[in-house]
PDB file of C-alpha atoms in Angstrom:
ATOM      1  CA  MET A   1      -3.463  -6.806   5.260  1.00  0.00           C
ATOM      2  CA  ASP A   2      -3.411  -7.741   8.988  1.00  0.00           C
ATOM      3  CA  LEU A   3      -5.398 -10.170  11.018  1.00  0.00           C
ATOM      4  CA  PHE A   4      -5.201 -10.270  14.809  1.00  0.00           C
ATOM      5  CA  SER A   5      -6.520 -12.627  17.416  1.00  0.00           C
ATOM      6  CA  PRO A   6      -9.716 -11.100  18.924  1.00  0.00           C
ATOM      7  CA  GLY A   7      -8.910  -8.401  21.379  1.00  0.00           C
ATOM      8  CA  ALA A   8      -5.103  -9.253  21.498  1.00  0.00           C
ATOM      9  CA  GLY A   9      -3.889  -5.963  19.984  1.00  0.00           C
ATOM     10  CA  PRO A  10      -0.649  -5.603  18.022  1.00  0.00           C
ATOM     11  CA  GLU A  11       1.057  -8.472  19.662  1.00  0.00           C
ATOM     12  CA  GLY A  12      -1.775 -10.750  18.577  1.00  0.00           C
ATOM     13  CA  GLN A  13      -1.008 -10.484  14.864  1.00  0.00           C
ATOM     14  CA  VAL A  14      -1.487 -13.929  13.219  1.00  0.00           C
ATOM     15  CA  HIS A  15      -1.648 -13.033   9.470  1.00  0.00           C
ATOM     16  CA  ASP A  16       0.187 -10.454   7.455  1.00  0.00           C
ATOM     17  CA  LEU A  17      -0.588 -10.517   3.816  1.00  0.00           C
ATOM     18  CA  THR A  18       1.510  -8.254   1.648  1.00  0.00           C
ATOM     19  CA  PRO A  19       3.132  -8.121  -1.883  1.00  0.00           C
ATOM     20  CA  GLY A  20       6.669  -8.274  -0.333  1.00  0.00           C
ATOM     21  CA  VAL A  21       9.608  -5.909  -0.918  1.00  0.00           C
ATOM     22  CA  LEU A  22      11.469  -5.580  -4.138  1.00  0.00           C
ATOM     23  CA  PRO A  23      15.363  -5.368  -4.115  1.00  0.00           C
ATOM     24  CA  ASN A  24      15.061  -1.679  -4.915  1.00  0.00           C
ATOM     25  CA  GLY A  25      13.094  -1.251  -1.636  1.00  0.00           C
ATOM     26  CA  LEU A  26       9.642  -0.774  -3.137  1.00  0.00           C
ATOM     27  CA  PHE A  27       7.669  -1.606  -0.116  1.00  0.00           C
ATOM     28  CA  TRP A  28       4.537  -3.772  -0.130  1.00  0.00           C
ATOM     29  CA  THR A  29       3.652  -2.350  -3.550  1.00  0.00           C
ATOM     30  CA  THR A  30       2.663  -4.351  -6.585  1.00  0.00           C
ATOM     31  CA  ALA A  31       1.506  -3.690 -10.137  1.00  0.00           C
ATOM     32  CA  ILE A  32      -2.188  -4.129 -10.730  1.00  0.00           C
ATOM     33  CA  PRO A  33      -4.442  -3.810 -13.882  1.00  0.00           C
ATOM     34  CA  THR A  34      -5.086  -0.120 -14.676  1.00  0.00           C
ATOM     35  CA  SER A  35      -8.749  -1.023 -14.913  1.00  0.00           C
ATOM     36  CA  ALA A  36      -8.728  -2.118 -11.243  1.00  0.00           C
ATOM     37  CA  PHE A  37      -8.521   1.468  -9.884  1.00  0.00           C
ATOM     38  CA  GLU A  38     -10.802   4.268 -10.969  1.00  0.00           C
ATOM     39  CA  VAL A  39     -11.051   7.810  -9.540  1.00  0.00           C
ATOM     40  CA  GLY A  40     -13.919  10.307 -10.212  1.00  0.00           C
ATOM     41  CA  LYS A  41     -14.904  13.648  -8.827  1.00  0.00           C
ATOM     42  CA  ARG A  42     -16.731  12.293  -5.800  1.00  0.00           C
ATOM     43  CA  GLY A  43     -15.378   8.839  -5.407  1.00  0.00           C
ATOM     44  CA  ALA A  44     -12.855   6.144  -6.105  1.00  0.00           C
ATOM     45  CA  ARG A  45     -12.939   2.326  -6.399  1.00  0.00           C
ATOM     46  CA  LEU A  46     -10.272  -0.362  -6.199  1.00  0.00           C
ATOM     47  CA  ARG A  47     -11.227  -3.856  -7.254  1.00  0.00           C
ATOM     48  CA  LEU A  48      -8.652  -6.644  -7.105  1.00  0.00           C
ATOM     49  CA  ARG A  49      -9.319 -10.393  -7.830  1.00  0.00           C
ATOM     50  CA  LYS A  50      -6.978 -13.163  -6.685  1.00  0.00           C
ATOM     51  CA  LEU A  51      -4.096 -10.914  -6.203  1.00  0.00           C
ATOM     52  CA  PRO A  52      -0.946 -13.004  -5.394  1.00  0.00           C
ATOM     53  CA  LEU A  53       0.537 -12.131  -1.896  1.00  0.00           C
ATOM     54  CA  CYS A  54       2.714 -13.538   0.700  1.00  0.00           C
ATOM     55  CA  ASP A  55       1.495 -14.145   4.237  1.00  0.00           C
ATOM     56  CA  SER A  56       4.421 -13.797   6.647  1.00  0.00           C
ATOM     57  CA  PHE A  57       2.048 -14.204   9.563  1.00  0.00           C
ATOM     58  CA  PHE A  58       3.420 -11.283  11.634  1.00  0.00           C
ATOM     59  CA  PHE A  59       5.495  -8.192  10.822  1.00  0.00           C
ATOM     60  CA  GLY A  60       9.165  -8.919  10.222  1.00  0.00           C
ATOM     61  CA  SER A  61       8.851 -12.713  10.673  1.00  0.00           C
ATOM     62  CA  GLY A  62      11.156 -13.477   7.903  1.00  0.00           C
ATOM     63  CA  GLU A  63       8.976 -16.339   6.867  1.00  0.00           C
ATOM     64  CA  GLY A  64       5.997 -16.611   4.396  1.00  0.00           C
ATOM     65  CA  VAL A  65       3.546 -18.691   2.464  1.00  0.00           C
ATOM     66  CA  ASN A  66       1.917 -18.025  -0.836  1.00  0.00           C
ATOM     67  CA  ALA A  67      -1.605 -16.451  -0.477  1.00  0.00           C
ATOM     68  CA  GLN A  68      -4.056 -14.487  -2.500  1.00  0.00           C
ATOM     69  CA  ALA A  69      -6.720 -11.938  -1.827  1.00  0.00           C
ATOM     70  CA  SER A  70      -9.746 -10.313  -3.515  1.00  0.00           C
ATOM     71  CA  MET A  71     -11.211  -7.009  -2.425  1.00  0.00           C
ATOM     72  CA  THR A  72     -13.466  -4.171  -3.299  1.00  0.00           C
ATOM     73  CA  ILE A  73     -12.694  -0.857  -1.764  1.00  0.00           C
ATOM     74  CA  LYS A  74     -14.772   2.244  -2.181  1.00  0.00           C
ATOM     75  CA  TRP A  75     -14.092   5.793  -1.301  1.00  0.00           C
ATOM     76  CA  THR A  76     -16.741   8.573  -1.071  1.00  0.00           C
ATOM     77  CA  ALA A  77     -15.710  12.231  -0.751  1.00  0.00           C
ATOM     78  CA  THR A  78     -16.655  14.064   2.384  1.00  0.00           C
ATOM     79  CA  THR A  79     -14.884  17.311   1.377  1.00  0.00           C
ATOM     80  CA  ASP A  80     -14.081  19.165  -1.824  1.00  0.00           C
ATOM     81  CA  ARG A  81     -10.567  18.714  -3.095  1.00  0.00           C
ATOM     82  CA  ILE A  82      -7.940  20.395  -0.787  1.00  0.00           C
ATOM     83  CA  ALA A  83      -4.384  21.183  -1.795  1.00  0.00           C
ATOM     84  CA  ARG A  84      -1.787  19.034  -0.014  1.00  0.00           C
ATOM     85  CA  GLY A  85       1.898  18.676   0.023  1.00  0.00           C
ATOM     86  CA  MET A  86       4.821  21.015  -0.060  1.00  0.00           C
ATOM     87  CA  GLY A  87       6.460  20.064  -3.279  1.00  0.00           C
ATOM     88  CA  THR A  88       9.975  21.225  -3.732  1.00  0.00           C
ATOM     89  CA  ASP A  89       9.810  23.491  -0.629  1.00  0.00           C
ATOM     90  CA  VAL A  90      11.044  20.464   1.293  1.00  0.00           C
ATOM     91  CA  PRO A  91      13.793  17.903   0.638  1.00  0.00           C
ATOM     92  CA  PRO A  92      12.824  14.878  -1.580  1.00  0.00           C
ATOM     93  CA  GLU A  93      13.062  12.594   1.526  1.00  0.00           C
ATOM     94  CA  ALA A  94      10.525  14.575   3.453  1.00  0.00           C
ATOM     95  CA  PRO A  95       6.998  13.280   3.826  1.00  0.00           C
ATOM     96  CA  GLY A  96       5.556  16.411   2.243  1.00  0.00           C
ATOM     97  CA  ALA A  97       7.636  16.187  -0.986  1.00  0.00           C
ATOM     98  CA  PHE A  98       4.672  15.982  -3.176  1.00  0.00           C
ATOM     99  CA  LYS A  99       1.781  18.096  -4.430  1.00  0.00           C
ATOM    100  CA  GLY A 100      -1.767  17.227  -4.968  1.00  0.00           C
ATOM    101  CA  ARG A 101      -5.438  17.949  -4.422  1.00  0.00           C
ATOM    102  CA  PHE A 102      -7.367  15.419  -2.337  1.00  0.00           C
ATOM    103  CA  SER A 103     -10.769  14.971  -0.900  1.00  0.00           C
ATOM    104  CA  ASP A 104     -11.140  13.504   2.559  1.00  0.00           C
ATOM    105  CA  ALA A 105     -13.344  10.381   2.290  1.00  0.00           C
ATOM    106  CA  ASP A 106     -15.377   7.736   3.879  1.00  0.00           C
ATOM    107  CA  CYS A 107     -13.995   4.384   2.844  1.00  0.00           C
ATOM    108  CA  VAL A 108     -15.418   0.779   3.034  1.00  0.00           C
ATOM    109  CA  ALA A 109     -13.901  -2.481   2.012  1.00  0.00           C
ATOM    110  CA  THR A 110     -14.795  -6.161   1.586  1.00  0.00           C
ATOM    111  CA  VAL A 111     -11.872  -8.562   1.521  1.00  0.00           C
ATOM    112  CA  ARG A 112     -11.406 -12.290   1.000  1.00  0.00           C
ATOM    113  CA  GLY A 113      -8.165 -14.124   1.354  1.00  0.00           C
ATOM    114  CA  ARG A 114      -6.862 -17.682   1.207  1.00  0.00           C
ATOM    115  CA  GLU A 115      -3.764 -19.762   1.488  1.00  0.00           C
ATOM    116  CA  THR A 116      -2.909 -23.337   2.159  1.00  0.00           C
ATOM    117  CA  GLY A 117      -5.033 -24.416   5.160  1.00  0.00           C
ATOM    118  CA  PHE A 118      -6.669 -21.064   5.857  1.00  0.00           C
ATOM    119  CA  GLY A 119      -9.025 -18.552   4.388  1.00  0.00           C
ATOM    120  CA  PHE A 120     -10.970 -15.596   5.559  1.00  0.00           C
ATOM    121  CA  LYS A 121     -13.670 -13.136   4.547  1.00  0.00           C
ATOM    122  CA  THR A 122     -14.596  -9.780   6.091  1.00  0.00           C
ATOM    123  CA  GLU A 123     -17.533  -9.947   8.396  1.00  0.00           C
ATOM    124  CA  SER A 124     -19.607  -6.895   7.329  1.00  0.00           C
ATOM    125  CA  LYS A 125     -17.570  -4.109   5.642  1.00  0.00           C
ATOM    126  CA  LEU A 126     -14.378  -2.746   7.046  1.00  0.00           C
ATOM    127  CA  ASP A 127     -14.343   1.073   7.318  1.00  0.00           C
ATOM    128  CA  ALA A 128     -12.078   4.002   7.776  1.00  0.00           C
ATOM    129  CA  SER A 129     -14.115   5.724  10.416  1.00  0.00           C
ATOM    130  CA  ALA A 130     -11.571   5.175  13.095  1.00  0.00           C
ATOM    131  CA  PHE A 131      -8.736   6.732  11.249  1.00  0.00           C
ATOM    132  CA  TYR A 132      -8.510   8.406   7.760  1.00  0.00           C
ATOM    133  CA  ALA A 133      -8.973   8.031   4.088  1.00  0.00           C
ATOM    134  CA  ASN A 134      -8.585  10.338   1.063  1.00  0.00           C
ATOM    135  CA  PHE A 135      -8.282  10.201  -2.712  1.00  0.00           C
ATOM    136  CA  GLY A 136      -7.280  12.645  -5.376  1.00  0.00           C
ATOM    137  CA  GLU A 137      -4.550  13.578  -7.758  1.00  0.00           C
ATOM    138  CA  GLN A 138      -0.797  14.183  -7.041  1.00  0.00           C
ATOM    139  CA  ALA A 139       2.622  14.437  -8.370  1.00  0.00           C
ATOM    140  CA  ASN A 140       6.122  13.699  -6.805  1.00  0.00           C
ATOM    141  CA  GLY A 141       9.757  13.135  -7.778  1.00  0.00           C
ATOM    142  CA  VAL A 142      10.632  14.454 -11.238  1.00  0.00           C
ATOM    143  CA  PHE A 143       7.074  15.468 -11.950  1.00  0.00           C
ATOM    144  CA  LEU A 144       7.378  18.305  -9.252  1.00  0.00           C
ATOM    145  CA  THR A 145       9.782  20.356 -11.545  1.00  0.00           C
TER     146      THR A 145
ATOM    147  CA  MET B   1      15.514 -12.318  20.029  1.00  0.00           C
ATOM    148  CA  THR B   2      12.658 -14.648  20.909  1.00  0.00           C
ATOM    149  CA  THR B   3       9.499 -15.053  18.828  1.00  0.00           C
ATOM    150  CA  SER B   4       7.545 -13.209  21.482  1.00  0.00           C
ATOM    151  CA  GLU B   5       9.977 -10.248  21.409  1.00  0.00           C
ATOM    152  CA  ARG B   6       9.823 -10.176  17.513  1.00  0.00           C
ATOM    153  CA  ARG B   7       6.031 -10.106  17.597  1.00  0.00           C
ATOM    154  CA  LEU B   8       6.129  -6.432  18.297  1.00  0.00           C
ATOM    155  CA  GLY B   9       4.253  -5.529  15.032  1.00  0.00           C
ATOM    156  CA  ARG B  10       4.493  -2.272  13.237  1.00  0.00           C
ATOM    157  CA  ARG B  11       3.308  -0.277  16.344  1.00  0.00           C
ATOM    158  CA  SER B  12       6.593  -0.420  18.322  1.00  0.00           C
ATOM    159  CA  LEU B  13       8.648   0.192  15.200  1.00  0.00           C
ATOM    160  CA  LEU B  14       6.700   3.021  13.902  1.00  0.00           C
ATOM    161  CA  ALA B  15       4.885   4.660  16.912  1.00  0.00           C
ATOM    162  CA  GLY B  16       7.487   7.485  16.981  1.00  0.00           C
ATOM    163  CA  GLY B  17       6.356   8.724  13.456  1.00  0.00           C
ATOM    164  CA  GLY B  18       8.274  11.316  11.646  1.00  0.00           C
ATOM    165  CA  ALA B  19      11.056  11.018   9.014  1.00  0.00           C
ATOM    166  CA  ALA B  20      14.136   8.886   9.325  1.00  0.00           C
ATOM    167  CA  LEU B  21      16.618  10.270   6.740  1.00  0.00           C
ATOM    168  CA  VAL B  22      18.498   6.987   6.415  1.00  0.00           C
ATOM    169  CA  ALA B  23      19.873   5.501   3.314  1.00  0.00           C
ATOM    170  CA  ALA B  24      17.628   2.886   1.947  1.00  0.00           C
ATOM    171  CA  SER B  25      18.326  -0.775   2.510  1.00  0.00           C
ATOM    172  CA  SER B  26      16.525  -3.747   0.876  1.00  0.00           C
ATOM    173  CA  ALA B  27      14.670  -6.278   3.005  1.00  0.00           C
ATOM    174  CA  GLY B  28      14.710  -9.973   2.484  1.00  0.00           C
ATOM    175  CA  PHE B  29      11.207 -10.716   1.149  1.00  0.00           C
ATOM    176  CA  VAL B  30      10.718 -12.143  -2.259  1.00  0.00           C
ATOM    177  CA  GLN B  31       7.746 -10.746  -4.243  1.00  0.00           C
ATOM    178  CA  PRO B  32       5.204 -13.303  -5.348  1.00  0.00           C
ATOM    179  CA  ALA B  33       5.417 -14.353  -8.965  1.00  0.00           C
ATOM    180  CA  GLY B  34       3.511 -12.205 -11.572  1.00  0.00           C
ATOM    181  CA  ALA B  35       3.610  -9.146  -9.338  1.00  0.00           C
ATOM    182  CA  VAL B  36       5.464  -6.693 -11.709  1.00  0.00           C
ATOM    183  CA  GLY B  37       4.187  -5.318 -14.941  1.00  0.00           C
ATOM    184  CA  ASP B  38       1.083  -4.405 -16.614  1.00  0.00           C
ATOM    185  CA  GLU B  39       0.847  -6.097 -19.806  1.00  0.00           C
ATOM    186  CA  LYS B  40      -2.613  -4.864 -20.756  1.00  0.00           C
ATOM    187  CA  SER B  41      -2.751  -1.214 -20.119  1.00  0.00           C
ATOM    188  CA  PRO B  42      -5.375   0.544 -22.176  1.00  0.00           C
ATOM    189  CA  GLN B  43      -3.155   3.532 -22.569  1.00  0.00           C
ATOM    190  CA  PRO B  44      -0.311   3.674 -25.140  1.00  0.00           C
ATOM    191  CA  ASP B  45       3.033   3.563 -23.489  1.00  0.00           C
ATOM    192  CA  PRO B  46       4.385   7.050 -23.941  1.00  0.00           C
ATOM    193  CA  GLY B  47       7.972   6.082 -23.909  1.00  0.00           C
ATOM    194  CA  GLY B  48       7.973   2.284 -24.100  1.00  0.00           C
ATOM    195  CA  ALA B  49      10.605   0.253 -25.492  1.00  0.00           C
ATOM    196  CA  LYS B  50      10.202  -1.862 -28.607  1.00  0.00           C
ATOM    197  CA  PRO B  51       8.485  -5.114 -28.252  1.00  0.00           C
ATOM    198  CA  ALA B  52      10.758  -7.805 -26.931  1.00  0.00           C
ATOM    199  CA  PRO B  53      11.852 -10.531 -29.446  1.00  0.00           C
ATOM    200  CA  LYS B  54       9.803 -13.739 -29.287  1.00  0.00           C
ATOM    201  CA  THR B  55      11.814 -15.484 -26.565  1.00  0.00           C
ATOM    202  CA  GLY B  56       8.829 -16.999 -24.817  1.00  0.00           C
ATOM    203  CA  LEU B  57       9.558 -14.783 -21.762  1.00  0.00           C
ATOM    204  CA  PRO B  58       6.725 -12.732 -20.331  1.00  0.00           C
ATOM    205  CA  THR B  59       6.659  -8.939 -21.183  1.00  0.00           C
ATOM    206  CA  VAL B  60       7.296  -7.124 -17.923  1.00  0.00           C
ATOM    207  CA  ARG B  61       7.552  -3.443 -17.556  1.00  0.00           C
ATOM    208  CA  SER B  62      10.245  -1.695 -15.448  1.00  0.00           C
ATOM    209  CA  ALA B  63       9.228  -1.474 -11.758  1.00  0.00           C
ATOM    210  CA  PRO B  64       8.726   2.008 -10.261  1.00  0.00           C
ATOM    211  CA  ARG B  65      11.192   3.353  -7.717  1.00  0.00           C
ATOM    212  CA  PRO B  66      10.112   3.797  -4.080  1.00  0.00           C
ATOM    213  CA  ILE B  67       9.723   7.236  -2.613  1.00  0.00           C
ATOM    214  CA  PRO B  68      13.135   8.176  -1.182  1.00  0.00           C
ATOM    215  CA  GLY B  69      11.963   8.983   2.367  1.00  0.00           C
ATOM    216  CA  GLY B  70      10.333   6.808   4.977  1.00  0.00           C
ATOM    217  CA  VAL B  71      10.976   5.103   8.262  1.00  0.00           C
ATOM    218  CA  ASP B  72      13.839   2.943   9.428  1.00  0.00           C
ATOM    219  CA  SER B  73      12.133  -0.072  11.013  1.00  0.00           C
ATOM    220  CA  GLY B  74      15.334  -0.990  13.041  1.00  0.00           C
ATOM    221  CA  ASP B  75      14.500  -4.713  12.144  1.00  0.00           C
ATOM    222  CA  PRO B  76      16.984  -6.414   9.874  1.00  0.00           C
ATOM    223  CA  ASN B  77      14.264  -8.634   8.469  1.00  0.00           C
ATOM    224  CA  VAL B  78      12.231  -5.594   7.410  1.00  0.00           C
ATOM    225  CA  GLY B  79      14.856  -2.883   6.730  1.00  0.00           C
ATOM    226  CA  PHE B  80      13.938   0.697   5.594  1.00  0.00           C
ATOM    227  CA  ILE B  81      10.190   1.191   4.936  1.00  0.00           C
ATOM    228  CA  HIS B  82       9.573   3.645   2.008  1.00  0.00           C
ATOM    229  CA  TRP B  83       6.257   4.667   3.331  1.00  0.00           C
ATOM    230  CA  TRP B  84       4.424   7.426   5.186  1.00  0.00           C
ATOM    231  CA  LEU B  85       1.075   7.275   6.920  1.00  0.00           C
ATOM    232  CA  PRO B  86      -1.265  10.196   5.995  1.00  0.00           C
ATOM    233  CA  GLY B  87      -3.740  10.809   8.826  1.00  0.00           C
ATOM    234  CA  PRO B  88      -4.441  13.212  11.588  1.00  0.00           C
ATOM    235  CA  GLU B  89      -1.599  13.475  14.088  1.00  0.00           C
ATOM    236  CA  ASP B  90      -4.007  13.256  16.989  1.00  0.00           C
ATOM    237  CA  LYS B  91      -5.389   9.934  15.826  1.00  0.00           C
ATOM    238  CA  ALA B  92      -3.826   6.477  15.529  1.00  0.00           C
ATOM    239  CA  THR B  93      -4.777   3.348  13.613  1.00  0.00           C
ATOM    240  CA  PRO B  94      -7.315   1.346  15.605  1.00  0.00           C
ATOM    241  CA  THR B  95      -5.436  -1.933  16.129  1.00  0.00           C
ATOM    242  CA  LEU B  96      -1.699  -1.226  15.635  1.00  0.00           C
ATOM    243  CA  GLY B  97      -1.954   2.263  17.255  1.00  0.00           C
ATOM    244  CA  ILE B  98       0.349   3.920  14.708  1.00  0.00           C
ATOM    245  CA  PRO B  99      -0.171   7.602  14.832  1.00  0.00           C
ATOM    246  CA  GLY B 100      -0.956   9.582  11.714  1.00  0.00           C
ATOM    247  CA  PHE B 101       2.011  11.635  10.313  1.00  0.00           C
ATOM    248  CA  GLY B 102      -0.286  14.568   9.287  1.00  0.00           C
ATOM    249  CA  LEU B 103      -2.220  15.354   6.208  1.00  0.00           C
ATOM    250  CA  ASP B 104       0.549  17.035   4.093  1.00  0.00           C
ATOM    251  CA  VAL B 105       2.088  13.548   3.712  1.00  0.00           C
ATOM    252  CA  ASP B 106       2.557  11.659   0.530  1.00  0.00           C
ATOM    253  CA  PRO B 107       0.222   8.655   0.234  1.00  0.00           C
ATOM    254  CA  SER B 108       2.094   7.230  -2.669  1.00  0.00           C
ATOM    255  CA  THR B 109       4.790   4.629  -2.135  1.00  0.00           C
ATOM    256  CA  ILE B 110       6.285   5.154  -5.700  1.00  0.00           C
ATOM    257  CA  THR B 111       8.268   8.140  -6.741  1.00  0.00           C
ATOM    258  CA  ASP B 112       8.530   9.952  -9.973  1.00  0.00           C
ATOM    259  CA  PHE B 113       4.812   9.606 -10.304  1.00  0.00           C
ATOM    260  CA  LYS B 114       1.938  11.791 -11.542  1.00  0.00           C
ATOM    261  CA  GLY B 115      -1.653  10.627 -11.498  1.00  0.00           C
ATOM    262  CA  VAL B 116      -4.514   9.676  -9.192  1.00  0.00           C
ATOM    263  CA  SER B 117      -4.170   8.023  -5.870  1.00  0.00           C
ATOM    264  CA  ALA B 118      -6.147   6.932  -2.887  1.00  0.00           C
ATOM    265  CA  CYS B 119      -5.288   5.853   0.678  1.00  0.00           C
ATOM    266  CA  ALA B 120      -7.158   4.436   3.632  1.00  0.00           C
ATOM    267  CA  VAL B 121      -6.711   2.543   6.834  1.00  0.00           C
ATOM    268  CA  VAL B 122      -9.856   0.472   7.242  1.00  0.00           C
ATOM    269  CA  ALA B 123     -10.604  -1.803  10.144  1.00  0.00           C
ATOM    270  CA  GLY B 124     -13.280  -4.231  11.417  1.00  0.00           C
ATOM    271  CA  HIS B 125     -13.393  -7.971  11.579  1.00  0.00           C
ATOM    272  CA  ALA B 126     -12.909 -11.024   9.416  1.00  0.00           C
ATOM    273  CA  ARG B 127     -14.156 -14.577   9.932  1.00  0.00           C
ATOM    274  CA  GLY B 128     -11.624 -17.276   9.298  1.00  0.00           C
ATOM    275  CA  THR B 129     -12.239 -20.756   8.029  1.00  0.00           C
ATOM    276  CA  ASP B 130     -11.227 -21.809  11.485  1.00  0.00           C
ATOM    277  CA  GLY B 131     -14.348 -20.133  12.810  1.00  0.00           C
ATOM    278  CA  VAL B 132     -12.444 -17.318  14.636  1.00  0.00           C
ATOM    279  CA  LEU B 133     -13.606 -13.740  14.239  1.00  0.00           C
ATOM    280  CA  TYR B 134     -10.294 -11.929  13.798  1.00  0.00           C
ATOM    281  CA  ASP B 135      -9.688  -8.329  14.207  1.00  0.00           C
ATOM    282  CA  CYS B 136      -8.662  -6.685  10.976  1.00  0.00           C
ATOM    283  CA  GLU B 137      -6.665  -3.675  10.062  1.00  0.00           C
ATOM    284  CA  PHE B 138      -5.772  -2.806   6.513  1.00  0.00           C
ATOM    285  CA  ASP B 139      -3.630   0.006   5.184  1.00  0.00           C
ATOM    286  CA  VAL B 140      -4.273   0.249   1.460  1.00  0.00           C
ATOM    287  CA  ARG B 141      -3.130   2.682  -1.226  1.00  0.00           C
ATOM    288  CA  ALA B 142      -3.636   2.795  -4.973  1.00  0.00           C
ATOM    289  CA  MET B 143      -1.787   4.781  -7.553  1.00  0.00           C
ATOM    290  CA  LYS B 144      -2.504   5.044 -11.295  1.00  0.00           C
ATOM    291  CA  GLY B 145      -0.784   7.354 -13.868  1.00  0.00           C
ATOM    292  CA  ARG B 146       2.577   8.164 -15.334  1.00  0.00           C
ATOM    293  CA  TYR B 147       5.705   6.993 -13.652  1.00  0.00           C
ATOM    294  CA  VAL B 148       9.392   6.772 -14.456  1.00  0.00           C
ATOM    295  CA  GLY B 149      10.613   3.184 -13.935  1.00  0.00           C
ATOM    296  CA  GLU B 150      13.895   1.845 -12.885  1.00  0.00           C
ATOM    297  CA  ASP B 151      15.063   1.879 -16.402  1.00  0.00           C
ATOM    298  CA  GLY B 152      14.425   5.637 -16.776  1.00  0.00           C
ATOM    299  CA  VAL B 153      11.581   5.263 -19.173  1.00  0.00           C
ATOM    300  CA  GLU B 154       8.304   6.974 -18.483  1.00  0.00           C
ATOM    301  CA  ARG B 155       5.366   4.684 -18.596  1.00  0.00           C
ATOM    302  CA  TYR B 156       1.720   4.461 -17.495  1.00  0.00           C
ATOM    303  CA  GLY B 157       0.572   1.952 -15.004  1.00  0.00           C
ATOM    304  CA  ALA B 158      -1.254   1.306 -11.803  1.00  0.00           C
ATOM    305  CA  PHE B 159       0.028  -0.076  -8.454  1.00  0.00           C
ATOM    306  CA  ALA B 160      -1.405  -1.060  -4.985  1.00  0.00           C
ATOM    307  CA  PHE B 161       0.114  -0.874  -1.565  1.00  0.00           C
ATOM    308  CA  LEU B 162      -1.306  -3.521   0.637  1.00  0.00           C
TER     309      LEU B 162
END
């Protein structure tokens, strides 16, 4: 979750809120309540409240302070489900080493965050119109056999 | 390396895209407390261990394993990034400028997983308590379903990449 000085681009990153990295390499990924994430035929929703995070201020800083964030993120399908992934046709390390069916989607988000001395709230909703979003069902690893 | 040189962000480290088949290495961040485990899953644990004895310790389920592939950041403070970026190869994230890796790209950051998932890169603005209107970019994923944890036991849980 990145904040940048206005108009400064990547070099202007001033906040970088993430769950950190586990010793096994699990990257910026944390457990959440199963009730926080729901997927239906035409949409999906993620709702998190006061999730503990670490603000390292900018990517790779090696520093950090405790932070927390709350967010509501909603996906709305813009396509029917499309088959994605190449499963076991590629090596396990390949980006396509999964199989699933996904809908491309519109996505909007509202986010609030806080830490000692600073807080923020999204000004109108964030959206995925400039890049990409999807949701669906998938399998990888041992579940590909 | 000066602070200015290190403030390259993800863009310069990941702008090349593609797979880096490098052995995983751990990075030096510590996860915030309380981040692992789901003690109140509504689903029965299909292969869960017996309840822990009453030691006063919290019940925490085994963490999932990361996907084996990803990108080598080249930064010793970051290490190997078990992550891909689903998205059109002719588009880039609006602020960091990271190009999409394609659409046949695993959105999950955990492996040995079967369930539902979602991904998005959302962008816009956020108002800080200092009055500044910041640019904001947010790569978010969510996964929920069955997974095989580090202990080799299959469980049911949910995870978010932020």
